[in-house]
Amino acid sequence: MGKLDGRVALVTGAARGIGAAIARRLSADGAAVALADLDLPGCEALAGELAQAGGRALAIGCDVSDASAVQHMVDATIAGLGQLDILVNNAGIIRDNLLFKMTDDDWDRVIGVHLRGAFLCARAAQKPMVERQYGRIISVSSTSALGNRGQANYSAAKAGIQGLTRTLAIELGKFGITANAVAPGFIDTDMTRATAQRMGVTPEAFAAGASQYISLGRIGQPSEVASVVAFLASDDASYVSGQVIYVAGGPAGILM
């Protein structure tokens, strides 16, 4: 038996990268998984992969910065999979630039997807969770929450997610709902590869340079973030709430 047998999880930003790794791990642990992303074909492909492996999965197209789309996503999850036990707020984008070059749209879009999106998803998910007196809300923050050059928007959003997480834990704990965050460091994803391109270096050179400053001497993999999310989603973490766990290969990892 898997640790998540009988549970239903909703993962945003599930079409690729860390989100896809989280979906695969939760499915492997027994959960039925709703896969949400703007990239609906990507979610559909992953849903097919999970189904072939014996899991239950549902693909949903969603812009998490749109309140009505988020409510539809939660409703579709419950209609298609029967309930909602676990929410993973993972959807995110980057619009990196130095402060004097950052546009209003760069700021608004990143805050909208990361922070507003996490708020909207948590607000929509808490209602069915409160009704069932059970829930797990897990949000993806970042080491960039500590501040990072060229990422005023992203850093602010990821720091905001940590404050949101602690507040959710305080407000929802009496209903049997835990809220935690994971804060990845340098993880090998399309997003970090895009950052390398922005800096004018190859992804390989970027990773090699970063590894020199990481305690474990290497960059992380999406599956390693997924493992921590799976723990927080399980009953093994039933008395863990309001925490931010850095998954960064060391005490602070390295900022990008």
Coordinates of C-alpha atoms in Angstrom, one line a residue:
M1 CA 0.0 0.0 0.0
G2 CA 1.1 3.5 -0.8
K3 CA 1.2 6.2 1.9
L4 CA -1.3 8.3 -0.1
D5 CA -3.8 5.6 -1.0
G6 CA -7.3 7.0 -1.1
R7 CA -6.1 10.6 -1.3
V8 CA -6.6 13.1 -4.1
A9 CA -4.0 15.7 -4.9
L10 CA -4.1 18.8 -7.1
V11 CA -0.8 20.0 -8.4
T12 CA -0.5 23.4 -10.2
G13 CA 2.2 24.0 -12.8
A14 CA 2.2 20.2 -13.3
A15 CA 3.1 20.0 -17.0
R16 CA 6.9 19.9 -16.5
G17 CA 9.8 20.4 -14.2
I18 CA 9.3 20.3 -10.4
G19 CA 5.5 20.1 -10.8
A20 CA 5.6 17.1 -13.0
A21 CA 8.1 15.4 -10.6
I22 CA 5.7 16.1 -7.7
A23 CA 2.8 14.7 -9.6
R24 CA 4.7 11.5 -10.5
R25 CA 5.8 11.0 -6.9
L26 CA 2.3 11.6 -5.4
S27 CA 0.8 9.2 -8.0
A28 CA 3.5 6.5 -7.2
D29 CA 2.6 6.9 -3.5
G30 CA -1.1 6.1 -4.3
A31 CA -2.8 9.4 -4.7
A32 CA -5.1 10.3 -7.6
V33 CA -3.7 13.5 -9.1
A34 CA -5.3 16.4 -10.9
L35 CA -2.7 18.1 -13.1
A36 CA -3.3 21.8 -13.7
D37 CA -1.3 24.1 -16.0
L38 CA -1.7 26.6 -18.8
D39 CA -0.1 23.9 -20.9
L40 CA -3.1 21.6 -21.1
P41 CA -1.5 19.2 -23.7
G42 CA 1.5 18.8 -21.4
C43 CA -0.8 17.8 -18.5
E44 CA -2.7 15.5 -20.8
A45 CA 0.5 13.7 -21.8
L46 CA 1.5 13.3 -18.2
A47 CA -2.0 12.1 -17.2
G48 CA -1.6 9.4 -19.9
E49 CA 1.8 8.5 -18.5
L50 CA 0.4 8.2 -14.9
A51 CA -2.5 6.1 -16.1
Q52 CA -0.2 3.7 -18.0
A53 CA 1.6 3.2 -14.7
G54 CA -1.6 2.3 -13.0
G55 CA -2.5 5.7 -11.5
R56 CA -5.6 7.9 -11.7
A57 CA -5.0 11.4 -13.2
L58 CA -7.0 14.3 -14.6
A59 CA -5.6 17.1 -16.8
I60 CA -7.1 20.6 -16.3
G61 CA -6.1 23.8 -18.1
C62 CA -5.9 26.7 -15.6
D63 CA -4.4 30.2 -15.2
V64 CA -3.9 30.3 -11.4
S65 CA -4.0 34.1 -11.4
D66 CA -7.7 34.0 -12.5
A67 CA -10.1 33.5 -9.6
S68 CA -12.9 32.0 -11.7
A69 CA -10.4 29.6 -13.4
V70 CA -9.1 28.5 -10.1
Q71 CA -12.6 27.8 -8.7
H72 CA -13.3 25.8 -11.9
M73 CA -10.1 23.8 -11.4
V74 CA -11.0 22.9 -7.8
D75 CA -14.6 22.0 -8.8
A76 CA -13.3 19.9 -11.7
T77 CA -10.9 18.0 -9.4
I78 CA -13.7 17.1 -7.0
A79 CA -16.1 16.2 -9.8
G80 CA -13.6 14.1 -11.6
L81 CA -11.7 12.5 -8.7
G82 CA -14.3 12.6 -5.9
Q83 CA -12.6 14.8 -3.3
L84 CA -9.6 17.1 -2.6
D85 CA -7.1 16.2 0.1
I86 CA -3.8 17.7 -1.0
L87 CA -3.1 21.0 -2.8
V88 CA 0.4 21.7 -4.1
N89 CA 0.9 25.3 -5.2
N90 CA 3.7 25.0 -7.7
A91 CA 2.8 27.1 -10.7
G92 CA 5.3 29.8 -11.5
I93 CA 7.0 32.0 -14.1
I94 CA 10.1 34.2 -14.2
R95 CA 10.5 37.7 -15.6
D96 CA 14.0 38.5 -14.3
N97 CA 15.5 41.9 -14.6
L98 CA 17.4 44.4 -12.6
L99 CA 15.1 46.8 -10.7
F100 CA 15.7 49.8 -13.0
K101 CA 14.8 47.7 -16.0
M102 CA 11.9 45.8 -14.5
T103 CA 8.5 46.8 -15.9
D104 CA 5.2 47.0 -14.2
D105 CA 4.1 44.0 -16.2
D106 CA 7.2 42.0 -15.1
W107 CA 6.3 42.7 -11.5
D108 CA 2.5 42.2 -11.8
R109 CA 2.7 38.9 -13.8
V110 CA 5.2 37.2 -11.5
I111 CA 3.4 38.3 -8.3
G112 CA 0.1 37.3 -9.9
V113 CA 1.1 33.8 -10.8
H114 CA 3.2 32.9 -7.7
L115 CA 1.6 34.8 -4.8
R116 CA -1.9 35.7 -6.0
G117 CA -2.1 32.2 -7.5
A118 CA -1.2 30.5 -4.2
F119 CA -3.7 32.6 -2.4
L120 CA -6.5 31.9 -4.8
C121 CA -5.8 28.2 -4.9
A122 CA -5.6 27.9 -1.1
R123 CA -8.8 29.9 -0.7
A124 CA -10.7 27.7 -3.1
A125 CA -9.3 24.5 -1.7
Q126 CA -9.9 25.2 1.9
K127 CA -13.6 25.0 1.7
P128 CA -13.9 21.3 0.7
M129 CA -11.0 20.6 3.1
V130 CA -12.7 22.3 6.0
E131 CA -15.9 20.4 5.2
R132 CA -14.0 17.1 5.5
Q133 CA -11.8 18.2 8.4
Y134 CA -8.7 17.2 6.6
G135 CA -6.2 18.8 4.2
R136 CA -2.6 19.3 3.2
I137 CA -1.6 22.6 1.5
I138 CA 2.0 22.6 0.3
S139 CA 3.4 25.6 -1.5
V140 CA 6.7 25.9 -3.4
S141 CA 8.8 28.8 -2.3
S142 CA 12.5 29.3 -3.2
T143 CA 15.9 30.2 -1.7
S144 CA 15.3 33.4 -3.7
A145 CA 12.9 34.4 -0.9
L146 CA 16.1 35.5 0.9
G147 CA 16.8 38.0 -1.9
N148 CA 18.5 37.6 -5.2
R149 CA 19.9 40.0 -7.8
G150 CA 17.7 40.5 -10.8
Q151 CA 14.7 38.9 -9.1
A152 CA 12.9 41.6 -7.1
N153 CA 9.5 40.3 -8.3
Y154 CA 10.3 36.6 -7.9
S155 CA 12.0 37.1 -4.5
A156 CA 9.1 39.1 -3.2
A157 CA 6.6 36.5 -4.4
K158 CA 8.5 33.6 -2.9
A159 CA 8.9 35.4 0.4
G160 CA 5.2 36.2 0.4
I161 CA 4.4 32.5 0.0
Q162 CA 6.3 31.8 3.2
G163 CA 4.2 34.4 5.1
L164 CA 1.0 33.1 3.5
T165 CA 2.0 29.5 4.5
R166 CA 2.4 30.4 8.1
T167 CA -0.9 32.3 8.2
L168 CA -2.7 29.4 6.6
A169 CA -1.3 27.1 9.2
I170 CA -2.6 29.4 12.0
E171 CA -6.0 29.8 10.5
L172 CA -6.7 26.3 9.2
G173 CA -5.1 24.1 11.8
K174 CA -8.2 23.7 13.9
F175 CA -9.9 22.1 10.9
G176 CA -7.3 19.4 10.5
I177 CA -5.5 21.2 7.7
T178 CA -1.7 21.6 7.7
A179 CA 0.1 24.2 5.6
N180 CA 3.8 24.0 4.7
A181 CA 6.3 25.2 2.1
V182 CA 9.3 23.8 0.4
A183 CA 12.0 26.2 -0.8
P184 CA 14.2 24.6 -3.5
G185 CA 17.6 25.9 -4.2
F186 CA 19.4 25.3 -7.5
I187 CA 17.3 22.6 -9.2
D188 CA 17.9 21.3 -12.8
T189 CA 14.7 22.6 -14.5
D190 CA 13.8 24.5 -17.6
M191 CA 13.6 27.6 -15.4
T192 CA 17.2 27.4 -14.2
R193 CA 18.3 26.7 -17.8
A194 CA 16.4 29.9 -18.9
T195 CA 18.3 31.8 -16.2
A196 CA 21.6 30.5 -17.6
Q197 CA 20.7 31.7 -21.0
R198 CA 19.7 35.1 -19.5
M199 CA 23.2 35.3 -18.0
G200 CA 24.9 34.3 -21.3
V201 CA 26.3 30.9 -20.2
T202 CA 25.5 27.3 -21.0
P203 CA 23.3 25.4 -18.5
E204 CA 26.1 23.1 -17.9
A205 CA 28.6 25.8 -17.1
F206 CA 25.9 27.5 -14.9
A207 CA 25.4 24.3 -13.0
A208 CA 29.1 23.6 -12.6
G209 CA 29.7 27.1 -11.3
A210 CA 26.8 26.9 -8.8
S211 CA 27.9 23.5 -7.5
Q212 CA 31.1 25.0 -6.1
Y213 CA 29.0 26.9 -3.6
I214 CA 26.6 24.2 -2.6
S215 CA 27.5 22.1 0.4
L216 CA 26.7 18.8 -1.3
G217 CA 28.8 19.8 -4.3
R218 CA 26.0 19.4 -6.9
I219 CA 22.7 20.8 -8.1
G220 CA 19.4 19.2 -7.2
Q221 CA 16.9 17.2 -9.2
P222 CA 13.2 17.8 -9.3
S223 CA 12.6 14.3 -7.8
E224 CA 14.4 15.5 -4.7
V225 CA 12.0 18.3 -4.2
A226 CA 9.1 15.9 -4.9
S227 CA 10.3 13.6 -2.1
V228 CA 9.9 16.4 0.5
V229 CA 6.5 17.3 -0.8
A230 CA 5.4 13.7 -0.6
F231 CA 6.5 13.6 3.0
L232 CA 4.5 16.7 3.8
A233 CA 1.5 15.3 2.0
S234 CA 1.5 12.1 4.0
D235 CA 0.3 11.2 7.5
D236 CA 4.0 11.0 8.5
A237 CA 3.9 14.8 8.6
S238 CA 0.6 15.0 10.5
Y239 CA 2.1 17.2 13.3
V240 CA 4.2 19.4 10.9
S241 CA 2.6 22.7 10.0
G242 CA 3.6 26.3 9.3
Q243 CA 7.1 25.2 8.3
V244 CA 9.4 26.2 5.4
I245 CA 11.8 23.4 4.4
Y246 CA 14.8 24.4 2.3
V247 CA 15.7 21.7 -0.3
A248 CA 19.0 23.3 -1.3
G249 CA 21.9 20.9 -0.8
G250 CA 23.0 22.7 2.3
P251 CA 21.9 25.2 5.0
A252 CA 21.1 27.9 2.5
G253 CA 22.0 26.4 -0.9
I254 CA 22.9 29.1 -3.4
L255 CA 20.9 31.9 -4.8
M256 CA 20.6 32.0 -8.6

